[in-house]
Amino acid sequence: MWRYNAGIYVDESLEKYGIFAFTTTAVLGDMKDASVMRKFLLSVGIENFVCGEQTHSTNFCIVSKTDSNKRFCNTDGYITTDKNVALCVFTADCMPVFVYDRDNAVIGVFHIGRVAAEKLFLADVLEAFYERYGSLAKNISISVGPHIKKCCYEIDLFSMLKEQAFLKGIKDIRSFRLCTHCEKFFSY
């Protein structure tokens, strides 16, 4: 369940674990504009963050607090075990995907669109959780934020991710209910 407040949606299912997973709406401006993003992040108490140039790839980085305020090239996701470093991805109609291992306190956020979904990006991410952190499927929660839905796009993106998650043993996967094209999000 996502809660709306003043231009942002917060994922309550991850909030109960102390994770501030959120997505912004167009009401707050274009977060790709560095000054808009910085002003917003400071307004919600976030000083340390990582983000990058997304290329619809299946590339992701393992980051720590020492990477704070860096921009990564050709990167569509981040994983960390450090607290107090925000992992930022930019999405319009693509899916912001939050993956959390509650047992090992590992969090990741990923930008996944049709191309990355077809290349099994989520399956690769989950494999990294299993291999690098010893994560168990039963301890992983996946929350998919606002994205374009079947009502406005010929492909059901969430179904593609759900299948990858299930094949990797994940049962706890949820999707945001609103369509980015129908609502007040950036959309093409």
Short mmCIF file of N, CA and C in Angstrom, two decimals:
data_model
loop_
_atom_site.label_atom_id
_atom_site.label_comp_id
_atom_site.label_asym_id
_atom_site.label_seq_id
_atom_site.Cartn_x
_atom_site.Cartn_y
_atom_site.Cartn_z
N MET A 1 0.84 -1.18 0.00
CA MET A 1 0.00 0.00 0.00
C MET A 1 0.89 1.24 0.00
N TRP A 2 0.55 2.16 -0.87
CA TRP A 2 1.28 3.41 -0.98
C TRP A 2 0.42 4.55 -0.46
N ARG A 3 1.02 5.46 0.31
CA ARG A 3 0.33 6.60 0.90
C ARG A 3 0.79 7.88 0.20
N TYR A 4 -0.17 8.71 -0.21
CA TYR A 4 0.15 9.97 -0.88
C TYR A 4 0.21 11.11 0.13
N ASN A 5 1.22 11.98 -0.04
CA ASN A 5 1.32 13.17 0.80
C ASN A 5 2.18 14.21 0.07
N ALA A 6 1.58 15.33 -0.25
CA ALA A 6 2.30 16.49 -0.77
C ALA A 6 3.22 16.19 -1.96
N GLY A 7 2.72 15.45 -2.94
CA GLY A 7 3.48 15.21 -4.15
C GLY A 7 4.32 13.96 -4.16
N ILE A 8 4.34 13.21 -3.05
CA ILE A 8 5.08 11.96 -3.04
C ILE A 8 4.19 10.81 -2.57
N TYR A 9 4.52 9.63 -3.08
CA TYR A 9 3.89 8.40 -2.62
C TYR A 9 4.94 7.63 -1.83
N VAL A 10 4.58 7.19 -0.61
CA VAL A 10 5.48 6.43 0.25
C VAL A 10 4.96 5.00 0.36
N ASP A 11 5.85 4.05 0.22
CA ASP A 11 5.49 2.63 0.31
C ASP A 11 5.41 2.23 1.79
N GLU A 12 4.19 2.04 2.27
CA GLU A 12 3.98 1.69 3.67
C GLU A 12 4.46 0.28 4.00
N SER A 13 4.49 -0.60 3.01
CA SER A 13 4.92 -1.97 3.29
C SER A 13 6.41 -2.03 3.63
N LEU A 14 7.21 -1.14 3.09
CA LEU A 14 8.63 -1.09 3.43
C LEU A 14 8.90 -0.13 4.59
N GLU A 15 8.02 0.83 4.77
CA GLU A 15 8.17 1.79 5.85
C GLU A 15 8.17 1.10 7.22
N LYS A 16 7.42 0.01 7.32
CA LYS A 16 7.36 -0.72 8.61
C LYS A 16 8.70 -1.32 8.99
N TYR A 17 9.63 -1.44 8.03
CA TYR A 17 10.99 -1.92 8.30
C TYR A 17 11.98 -0.77 8.44
N GLY A 18 11.48 0.45 8.45
CA GLY A 18 12.35 1.62 8.56
C GLY A 18 12.93 2.07 7.24
N ILE A 19 12.35 1.59 6.14
CA ILE A 19 12.81 1.96 4.80
C ILE A 19 11.90 3.06 4.26
N PHE A 20 12.48 4.19 3.88
CA PHE A 20 11.72 5.29 3.31
C PHE A 20 11.78 5.15 1.79
N ALA A 21 10.92 4.30 1.25
CA ALA A 21 10.83 4.07 -0.20
C ALA A 21 9.72 4.96 -0.73
N PHE A 22 10.05 5.81 -1.70
CA PHE A 22 9.05 6.75 -2.19
C PHE A 22 9.26 7.03 -3.66
N THR A 23 8.24 7.62 -4.24
CA THR A 23 8.33 8.11 -5.61
C THR A 23 7.66 9.47 -5.65
N THR A 24 8.16 10.33 -6.51
CA THR A 24 7.59 11.67 -6.62
C THR A 24 6.64 11.75 -7.80
N THR A 25 5.80 12.74 -7.78
CA THR A 25 4.89 13.00 -8.89
C THR A 25 5.38 14.23 -9.65
N ALA A 26 4.77 14.49 -10.78
CA ALA A 26 5.14 15.65 -11.60
C ALA A 26 4.89 16.96 -10.86
N VAL A 27 4.03 16.94 -9.86
CA VAL A 27 3.70 18.13 -9.08
C VAL A 27 4.96 18.77 -8.48
N LEU A 28 5.95 17.95 -8.14
CA LEU A 28 7.17 18.44 -7.49
C LEU A 28 8.24 18.89 -8.47
N GLY A 29 8.01 18.72 -9.75
CA GLY A 29 8.99 19.13 -10.75
C GLY A 29 9.80 17.95 -11.25
N ASP A 30 10.70 18.26 -12.15
CA ASP A 30 11.51 17.24 -12.82
C ASP A 30 12.74 16.93 -11.97
N MET A 31 12.77 15.74 -11.40
CA MET A 31 13.87 15.35 -10.53
C MET A 31 15.18 15.12 -11.28
N LYS A 32 15.14 15.09 -12.62
CA LYS A 32 16.39 15.00 -13.38
C LYS A 32 17.14 16.33 -13.37
N ASP A 33 16.44 17.40 -13.00
CA ASP A 33 17.08 18.70 -12.81
C ASP A 33 17.76 18.65 -11.44
N ALA A 34 19.08 18.69 -11.42
CA ALA A 34 19.85 18.50 -10.19
C ALA A 34 19.44 19.43 -9.07
N SER A 35 19.13 20.69 -9.39
CA SER A 35 18.76 21.64 -8.33
C SER A 35 17.38 21.32 -7.77
N VAL A 36 16.46 20.89 -8.61
CA VAL A 36 15.12 20.49 -8.14
C VAL A 36 15.25 19.26 -7.25
N MET A 37 16.03 18.28 -7.69
CA MET A 37 16.19 17.05 -6.91
C MET A 37 16.85 17.34 -5.57
N ARG A 38 17.92 18.10 -5.58
CA ARG A 38 18.65 18.41 -4.33
C ARG A 38 17.75 19.13 -3.34
N LYS A 39 17.00 20.11 -3.83
CA LYS A 39 16.09 20.87 -2.96
C LYS A 39 15.03 19.94 -2.36
N PHE A 40 14.47 19.07 -3.18
CA PHE A 40 13.46 18.13 -2.68
C PHE A 40 14.07 17.19 -1.64
N LEU A 41 15.21 16.57 -1.97
CA LEU A 41 15.81 15.61 -1.04
C LEU A 41 16.11 16.27 0.31
N LEU A 42 16.65 17.47 0.29
CA LEU A 42 16.92 18.17 1.55
C LEU A 42 15.62 18.45 2.31
N SER A 43 14.53 18.72 1.59
CA SER A 43 13.25 19.02 2.25
C SER A 43 12.68 17.81 2.99
N VAL A 44 13.09 16.59 2.59
CA VAL A 44 12.62 15.39 3.29
C VAL A 44 13.74 14.78 4.14
N GLY A 45 14.79 15.56 4.38
CA GLY A 45 15.86 15.15 5.29
C GLY A 45 16.91 14.23 4.71
N ILE A 46 17.03 14.19 3.39
CA ILE A 46 18.02 13.32 2.75
C ILE A 46 19.21 14.15 2.27
N GLU A 47 20.39 13.87 2.84
CA GLU A 47 21.60 14.57 2.43
C GLU A 47 22.51 13.70 1.57
N ASN A 48 22.48 12.39 1.80
CA ASN A 48 23.36 11.46 1.10
C ASN A 48 22.56 10.62 0.12
N PHE A 49 22.98 10.63 -1.15
CA PHE A 49 22.26 9.87 -2.17
C PHE A 49 23.21 9.46 -3.28
N VAL A 50 22.78 8.47 -4.05
CA VAL A 50 23.47 8.10 -5.29
C VAL A 50 22.43 8.08 -6.40
N CYS A 51 22.85 8.43 -7.57
CA CYS A 51 21.98 8.36 -8.75
C CYS A 51 22.88 8.25 -9.97
N GLY A 52 22.29 8.21 -11.13
CA GLY A 52 23.14 8.08 -12.28
C GLY A 52 22.45 8.28 -13.60
N GLU A 53 23.21 8.02 -14.63
CA GLU A 53 22.71 8.08 -16.00
C GLU A 53 22.15 6.70 -16.33
N GLN A 54 20.87 6.62 -16.50
CA GLN A 54 20.20 5.35 -16.79
C GLN A 54 20.13 5.14 -18.30
N THR A 55 20.34 3.90 -18.72
CA THR A 55 20.40 3.61 -20.15
C THR A 55 19.53 2.42 -20.54
N HIS A 56 18.56 2.09 -19.71
CA HIS A 56 17.70 0.92 -19.97
C HIS A 56 18.55 -0.35 -20.06
N SER A 57 19.57 -0.40 -19.23
CA SER A 57 20.49 -1.53 -19.20
C SER A 57 20.08 -2.51 -18.10
N THR A 58 20.94 -3.48 -17.87
CA THR A 58 20.77 -4.37 -16.72
C THR A 58 21.97 -4.21 -15.79
N ASN A 59 22.56 -3.02 -15.81
CA ASN A 59 23.72 -2.73 -14.97
C ASN A 59 23.29 -2.15 -13.63
N PHE A 60 23.91 -2.64 -12.58
CA PHE A 60 23.67 -2.07 -11.26
C PHE A 60 24.98 -2.06 -10.48
N CYS A 61 25.02 -1.22 -9.44
CA CYS A 61 26.23 -1.07 -8.63
C CYS A 61 25.91 -1.39 -7.17
N ILE A 62 26.91 -1.94 -6.50
CA ILE A 62 26.88 -2.08 -5.05
C ILE A 62 27.49 -0.80 -4.52
N VAL A 63 26.76 -0.07 -3.67
CA VAL A 63 27.24 1.23 -3.19
C VAL A 63 27.24 1.26 -1.67
N SER A 64 27.97 2.25 -1.15
CA SER A 64 28.02 2.48 0.29
C SER A 64 27.93 3.98 0.54
N LYS A 65 27.94 4.33 1.79
CA LYS A 65 27.85 5.74 2.14
C LYS A 65 29.02 6.55 1.55
N THR A 66 30.16 5.90 1.32
CA THR A 66 31.31 6.61 0.74
C THR A 66 31.04 7.04 -0.70
N ASP A 67 30.02 6.46 -1.33
CA ASP A 67 29.64 6.84 -2.69
C ASP A 67 28.64 7.99 -2.73
N SER A 68 28.26 8.50 -1.57
CA SER A 68 27.23 9.54 -1.48
C SER A 68 27.51 10.70 -2.41
N ASN A 69 26.43 11.15 -3.04
CA ASN A 69 26.41 12.30 -3.92
C ASN A 69 27.23 12.11 -5.20
N LYS A 70 27.45 10.84 -5.55
CA LYS A 70 28.10 10.52 -6.82
C LYS A 70 27.04 10.17 -7.85
N ARG A 71 27.36 10.43 -9.10
CA ARG A 71 26.51 10.03 -10.22
C ARG A 71 27.24 8.93 -10.99
N PHE A 72 26.54 7.84 -11.22
CA PHE A 72 27.12 6.69 -11.91
C PHE A 72 26.66 6.69 -13.36
N CYS A 73 27.55 6.31 -14.27
CA CYS A 73 27.21 6.22 -15.69
C CYS A 73 26.70 4.83 -16.03
N ASN A 74 25.78 4.76 -16.99
CA ASN A 74 25.28 3.50 -17.51
C ASN A 74 24.86 2.55 -16.39
N THR A 75 24.06 3.07 -15.45
CA THR A 75 23.66 2.31 -14.28
C THR A 75 22.16 2.44 -14.06
N ASP A 76 21.49 1.31 -13.93
CA ASP A 76 20.03 1.32 -13.75
C ASP A 76 19.60 0.76 -12.40
N GLY A 77 20.50 0.76 -11.44
CA GLY A 77 20.10 0.31 -10.11
C GLY A 77 21.26 0.27 -9.14
N TYR A 78 20.89 0.17 -7.86
CA TYR A 78 21.87 0.21 -6.78
C TYR A 78 21.45 -0.74 -5.67
N ILE A 79 22.44 -1.29 -5.00
CA ILE A 79 22.22 -2.13 -3.81
C ILE A 79 23.13 -1.60 -2.72
N THR A 80 22.63 -1.59 -1.48
CA THR A 80 23.46 -1.17 -0.35
C THR A 80 23.02 -1.87 0.93
N THR A 81 23.95 -1.91 1.88
CA THR A 81 23.63 -2.33 3.24
C THR A 81 23.78 -1.15 4.19
N ASP A 82 24.21 -0.02 3.67
CA ASP A 82 24.41 1.17 4.50
C ASP A 82 23.10 1.92 4.73
N LYS A 83 22.94 2.36 5.94
CA LYS A 83 21.77 3.19 6.26
C LYS A 83 22.10 4.64 5.88
N ASN A 84 21.07 5.41 5.70
CA ASN A 84 21.20 6.84 5.45
C ASN A 84 21.90 7.21 4.16
N VAL A 85 21.75 6.37 3.14
CA VAL A 85 22.18 6.75 1.79
C VAL A 85 21.00 6.41 0.88
N ALA A 86 20.45 7.43 0.25
CA ALA A 86 19.29 7.23 -0.61
C ALA A 86 19.74 6.72 -1.97
N LEU A 87 19.03 5.71 -2.46
CA LEU A 87 19.29 5.13 -3.78
C LEU A 87 18.24 5.71 -4.72
N CYS A 88 18.66 6.44 -5.73
CA CYS A 88 17.72 7.16 -6.59
C CYS A 88 17.74 6.63 -8.02
N VAL A 89 16.56 6.37 -8.56
CA VAL A 89 16.41 6.09 -9.98
C VAL A 89 15.32 7.01 -10.51
N PHE A 90 15.40 7.30 -11.79
CA PHE A 90 14.41 8.15 -12.44
C PHE A 90 13.52 7.27 -13.32
N THR A 91 12.24 7.43 -13.18
CA THR A 91 11.32 6.66 -14.01
C THR A 91 10.23 7.58 -14.53
N ALA A 92 9.71 7.24 -15.66
CA ALA A 92 8.51 7.89 -16.20
C ALA A 92 7.48 6.78 -16.26
N ASP A 93 7.52 6.00 -17.32
CA ASP A 93 6.61 4.87 -17.45
C ASP A 93 7.25 3.55 -17.03
N CYS A 94 8.57 3.54 -16.90
CA CYS A 94 9.26 2.34 -16.43
C CYS A 94 8.97 2.12 -14.94
N MET A 95 9.40 0.98 -14.44
CA MET A 95 9.09 0.61 -13.06
C MET A 95 10.25 0.94 -12.11
N PRO A 96 9.96 1.66 -11.02
CA PRO A 96 10.93 1.72 -9.93
C PRO A 96 10.69 0.47 -9.08
N VAL A 97 11.71 -0.34 -8.93
CA VAL A 97 11.56 -1.62 -8.24
C VAL A 97 12.43 -1.62 -6.98
N PHE A 98 11.78 -1.76 -5.83
CA PHE A 98 12.45 -1.79 -4.54
C PHE A 98 12.55 -3.24 -4.08
N VAL A 99 13.77 -3.68 -3.79
CA VAL A 99 13.99 -5.05 -3.32
C VAL A 99 14.63 -4.95 -1.94
N TYR A 100 14.03 -5.61 -0.93
CA TYR A 100 14.53 -5.52 0.44
C TYR A 100 14.62 -6.90 1.06
N ASP A 101 15.80 -7.19 1.59
CA ASP A 101 16.02 -8.41 2.37
C ASP A 101 15.98 -8.00 3.84
N ARG A 102 14.87 -8.29 4.49
CA ARG A 102 14.67 -7.84 5.87
C ARG A 102 15.58 -8.56 6.87
N ASP A 103 16.08 -9.75 6.54
CA ASP A 103 16.94 -10.48 7.45
C ASP A 103 18.36 -9.93 7.45
N ASN A 104 18.87 -9.58 6.27
CA ASN A 104 20.24 -9.08 6.13
C ASN A 104 20.33 -7.56 5.98
N ALA A 105 19.18 -6.88 6.02
CA ALA A 105 19.13 -5.41 5.88
C ALA A 105 19.83 -4.93 4.61
N VAL A 106 19.50 -5.57 3.49
CA VAL A 106 20.02 -5.19 2.18
C VAL A 106 18.87 -4.57 1.40
N ILE A 107 19.11 -3.41 0.81
CA ILE A 107 18.07 -2.73 0.01
C ILE A 107 18.63 -2.43 -1.37
N GLY A 108 17.78 -2.53 -2.35
CA GLY A 108 18.16 -2.15 -3.71
C GLY A 108 17.00 -1.45 -4.38
N VAL A 109 17.32 -0.56 -5.31
CA VAL A 109 16.28 0.08 -6.12
C VAL A 109 16.78 0.05 -7.57
N PHE A 110 15.83 -0.22 -8.47
CA PHE A 110 16.18 -0.46 -9.87
C PHE A 110 15.18 0.19 -10.80
N HIS A 111 15.68 0.64 -11.94
CA HIS A 111 14.86 1.21 -13.01
C HIS A 111 14.69 0.09 -14.03
N ILE A 112 13.46 -0.43 -14.16
CA ILE A 112 13.23 -1.55 -15.06
C ILE A 112 12.08 -1.23 -16.02
N GLY A 113 12.41 -1.21 -17.28
CA GLY A 113 11.42 -1.04 -18.34
C GLY A 113 11.29 -2.33 -19.13
N ARG A 114 10.65 -2.24 -20.27
CA ARG A 114 10.41 -3.43 -21.10
C ARG A 114 11.70 -4.14 -21.48
N VAL A 115 12.69 -3.38 -21.96
CA VAL A 115 13.94 -3.99 -22.42
C VAL A 115 14.63 -4.73 -21.28
N ALA A 116 14.78 -4.10 -20.14
CA ALA A 116 15.44 -4.74 -18.99
C ALA A 116 14.63 -5.92 -18.47
N ALA A 117 13.30 -5.79 -18.48
CA ALA A 117 12.46 -6.91 -18.04
C ALA A 117 12.64 -8.11 -18.97
N GLU A 118 12.70 -7.84 -20.26
CA GLU A 118 12.91 -8.93 -21.23
C GLU A 118 14.29 -9.56 -21.07
N LYS A 119 15.26 -8.79 -20.59
CA LYS A 119 16.61 -9.31 -20.37
C LYS A 119 16.76 -9.93 -18.97
N LEU A 120 15.64 -10.10 -18.25
CA LEU A 120 15.61 -10.75 -16.93
C LEU A 120 16.42 -10.01 -15.87
N PHE A 121 16.34 -8.68 -15.90
CA PHE A 121 17.08 -7.85 -14.95
C PHE A 121 16.76 -8.22 -13.51
N LEU A 122 15.49 -8.37 -13.18
CA LEU A 122 15.13 -8.68 -11.79
C LEU A 122 15.72 -10.03 -11.37
N ALA A 123 15.71 -11.00 -12.23
CA ALA A 123 16.30 -12.31 -11.91
C ALA A 123 17.79 -12.15 -11.60
N ASP A 124 18.50 -11.32 -12.37
CA ASP A 124 19.92 -11.06 -12.11
C ASP A 124 20.12 -10.37 -10.76
N VAL A 125 19.26 -9.41 -10.46
CA VAL A 125 19.34 -8.70 -9.18
C VAL A 125 19.15 -9.69 -8.02
N LEU A 126 18.15 -10.53 -8.12
CA LEU A 126 17.89 -11.49 -7.05
C LEU A 126 19.05 -12.47 -6.89
N GLU A 127 19.65 -12.86 -7.99
CA GLU A 127 20.82 -13.74 -7.94
C GLU A 127 21.95 -13.05 -7.17
N ALA A 128 22.13 -11.74 -7.36
CA ALA A 128 23.15 -10.98 -6.62
C ALA A 128 22.83 -10.97 -5.12
N PHE A 129 21.57 -10.80 -4.78
CA PHE A 129 21.16 -10.84 -3.37
C PHE A 129 21.51 -12.20 -2.77
N TYR A 130 21.20 -13.27 -3.48
CA TYR A 130 21.44 -14.63 -2.99
C TYR A 130 22.94 -14.90 -2.85
N GLU A 131 23.71 -14.57 -3.88
CA GLU A 131 25.13 -14.91 -3.89
C GLU A 131 25.98 -14.01 -2.99
N ARG A 132 25.75 -12.70 -3.07
CA ARG A 132 26.61 -11.76 -2.34
C ARG A 132 26.25 -11.65 -0.86
N TYR A 133 24.94 -11.71 -0.55
CA TYR A 133 24.50 -11.45 0.82
C TYR A 133 23.91 -12.68 1.52
N GLY A 134 23.81 -13.79 0.80
CA GLY A 134 23.21 -14.99 1.40
C GLY A 134 21.73 -14.83 1.67
N SER A 135 21.08 -13.96 0.91
CA SER A 135 19.65 -13.72 1.09
C SER A 135 18.85 -14.98 0.81
N LEU A 136 17.75 -15.13 1.51
CA LEU A 136 16.81 -16.22 1.28
C LEU A 136 15.53 -15.63 0.70
N ALA A 137 14.94 -16.33 -0.25
CA ALA A 137 13.73 -15.84 -0.92
C ALA A 137 12.64 -15.48 0.08
N LYS A 138 12.49 -16.25 1.13
CA LYS A 138 11.42 -16.01 2.11
C LYS A 138 11.58 -14.69 2.87
N ASN A 139 12.78 -14.11 2.83
CA ASN A 139 13.04 -12.85 3.54
C ASN A 139 13.02 -11.62 2.63
N ILE A 140 12.74 -11.83 1.35
CA ILE A 140 12.80 -10.72 0.40
C ILE A 140 11.40 -10.20 0.08
N SER A 141 11.27 -8.89 0.13
CA SER A 141 10.05 -8.20 -0.29
C SER A 141 10.38 -7.36 -1.51
N ILE A 142 9.49 -7.40 -2.49
CA ILE A 142 9.66 -6.58 -3.69
C ILE A 142 8.44 -5.69 -3.84
N SER A 143 8.70 -4.41 -4.00
CA SER A 143 7.62 -3.45 -4.19
C SER A 143 7.89 -2.69 -5.49
N VAL A 144 6.92 -2.71 -6.37
CA VAL A 144 7.04 -2.05 -7.67
C VAL A 144 6.22 -0.77 -7.62
N GLY A 145 6.87 0.34 -7.85
CA GLY A 145 6.22 1.64 -7.78
C GLY A 145 5.45 1.98 -9.04
N PRO A 146 5.01 3.21 -9.15
CA PRO A 146 4.20 3.66 -10.28
C PRO A 146 4.88 3.40 -11.63
N HIS A 147 4.10 2.87 -12.56
CA HIS A 147 4.58 2.61 -13.91
C HIS A 147 3.38 2.53 -14.85
N ILE A 148 3.66 2.50 -16.13
CA ILE A 148 2.58 2.40 -17.10
C ILE A 148 1.95 1.02 -16.99
N LYS A 149 0.63 0.99 -17.08
CA LYS A 149 -0.11 -0.26 -16.90
C LYS A 149 -0.64 -0.76 -18.24
N LYS A 150 -1.20 -1.93 -18.20
CA LYS A 150 -1.75 -2.61 -19.38
C LYS A 150 -2.83 -1.75 -20.05
N CYS A 151 -3.51 -0.89 -19.28
CA CYS A 151 -4.55 -0.04 -19.86
C CYS A 151 -4.00 0.92 -20.91
N CYS A 152 -2.70 1.25 -20.82
CA CYS A 152 -2.10 2.23 -21.72
C CYS A 152 -0.87 1.72 -22.46
N TYR A 153 -0.55 0.46 -22.30
CA TYR A 153 0.66 -0.11 -22.92
C TYR A 153 0.37 -1.56 -23.30
N GLU A 154 0.91 -1.97 -24.42
CA GLU A 154 0.58 -3.31 -24.94
C GLU A 154 1.17 -4.45 -24.13
N ILE A 155 2.12 -4.16 -23.25
CA ILE A 155 2.77 -5.20 -22.46
C ILE A 155 2.48 -4.97 -20.99
N ASP A 156 2.21 -6.05 -20.26
CA ASP A 156 2.00 -5.97 -18.81
C ASP A 156 3.37 -6.13 -18.14
N LEU A 157 4.01 -5.01 -17.86
CA LEU A 157 5.35 -5.02 -17.30
C LEU A 157 5.43 -5.74 -15.96
N PHE A 158 4.44 -5.49 -15.11
CA PHE A 158 4.47 -6.12 -13.79
C PHE A 158 4.39 -7.64 -13.88
N SER A 159 3.61 -8.16 -14.81
CA SER A 159 3.52 -9.62 -14.98
C SER A 159 4.88 -10.21 -15.33
N MET A 160 5.64 -9.48 -16.13
CA MET A 160 6.98 -9.96 -16.49
C MET A 160 7.86 -10.07 -15.25
N LEU A 161 7.79 -9.06 -14.39
CA LEU A 161 8.60 -9.09 -13.16
C LEU A 161 8.12 -10.15 -12.19
N LYS A 162 6.81 -10.25 -12.07
CA LYS A 162 6.22 -11.22 -11.15
C LYS A 162 6.67 -12.64 -11.51
N GLU A 163 6.71 -12.96 -12.77
CA GLU A 163 7.15 -14.28 -13.22
C GLU A 163 8.61 -14.51 -12.84
N GLN A 164 9.47 -13.50 -13.05
CA GLN A 164 10.88 -13.64 -12.68
C GLN A 164 11.03 -13.85 -11.17
N ALA A 165 10.26 -13.09 -10.39
CA ALA A 165 10.32 -13.22 -8.93
C ALA A 165 9.89 -14.61 -8.50
N PHE A 166 8.78 -15.09 -9.02
CA PHE A 166 8.28 -16.41 -8.65
C PHE A 166 9.28 -17.51 -9.01
N LEU A 167 9.92 -17.39 -10.18
CA LEU A 167 10.91 -18.39 -10.59
C LEU A 167 12.14 -18.39 -9.67
N LYS A 168 12.38 -17.28 -8.99
CA LYS A 168 13.48 -17.18 -8.03
C LYS A 168 13.01 -17.43 -6.60
N GLY A 169 11.76 -17.87 -6.44
CA GLY A 169 11.25 -18.24 -5.12
C GLY A 169 10.60 -17.14 -4.32
N ILE A 170 10.47 -15.95 -4.90
CA ILE A 170 9.89 -14.81 -4.18
C ILE A 170 8.37 -14.84 -4.28
N LYS A 171 7.74 -14.75 -3.13
CA LYS A 171 6.27 -14.71 -3.10
C LYS A 171 5.74 -13.31 -2.75
N ASP A 172 6.58 -12.53 -2.06
CA ASP A 172 6.18 -11.21 -1.58
C ASP A 172 6.55 -10.14 -2.62
N ILE A 173 5.66 -9.95 -3.60
CA ILE A 173 5.87 -8.93 -4.63
C ILE A 173 4.55 -8.20 -4.85
N ARG A 174 4.61 -6.87 -4.80
CA ARG A 174 3.41 -6.03 -4.92
C ARG A 174 3.64 -4.94 -5.96
N SER A 175 2.55 -4.46 -6.51
CA SER A 175 2.62 -3.39 -7.49
C SER A 175 1.72 -2.22 -7.09
N PHE A 176 2.21 -1.03 -7.34
CA PHE A 176 1.45 0.21 -7.16
C PHE A 176 0.22 0.16 -8.06
N ARG A 177 -0.89 0.67 -7.59
CA ARG A 177 -2.16 0.51 -8.30
C ARG A 177 -2.40 1.50 -9.45
N LEU A 178 -1.75 2.65 -9.44
CA LEU A 178 -2.04 3.68 -10.44
C LEU A 178 -1.14 3.56 -11.66
N CYS A 179 -1.65 4.02 -12.80
CA CYS A 179 -0.91 4.04 -14.06
C CYS A 179 -0.27 5.42 -14.23
N THR A 180 1.01 5.46 -14.57
CA THR A 180 1.72 6.73 -14.74
C THR A 180 1.15 7.55 -15.90
N HIS A 181 0.65 6.89 -16.90
CA HIS A 181 0.10 7.60 -18.06
C HIS A 181 -1.26 8.24 -17.73
N CYS A 182 -2.02 7.59 -16.86
CA CYS A 182 -3.36 8.08 -16.51
C CYS A 182 -3.35 9.11 -15.39
N GLU A 183 -2.30 9.13 -14.59
CA GLU A 183 -2.25 9.99 -13.40
C GLU A 183 -1.19 11.09 -13.56
N LYS A 184 -0.89 11.81 -12.48
CA LYS A 184 0.00 12.97 -12.52
C LYS A 184 1.47 12.60 -12.29
N PHE A 185 1.97 11.77 -13.18
CA PHE A 185 3.38 11.38 -13.16
C PHE A 185 3.99 11.82 -14.48
N PHE A 186 5.32 11.79 -14.54
CA PHE A 186 5.96 12.01 -15.83
C PHE A 186 5.68 10.79 -16.68
N SER A 187 5.22 10.99 -17.90
CA SER A 187 4.86 9.87 -18.76
C SER A 187 5.07 10.28 -20.20
N TYR A 188 5.39 9.30 -21.01
CA TYR A 188 5.54 9.53 -22.43
C TYR A 188 4.30 9.03 -23.13
#
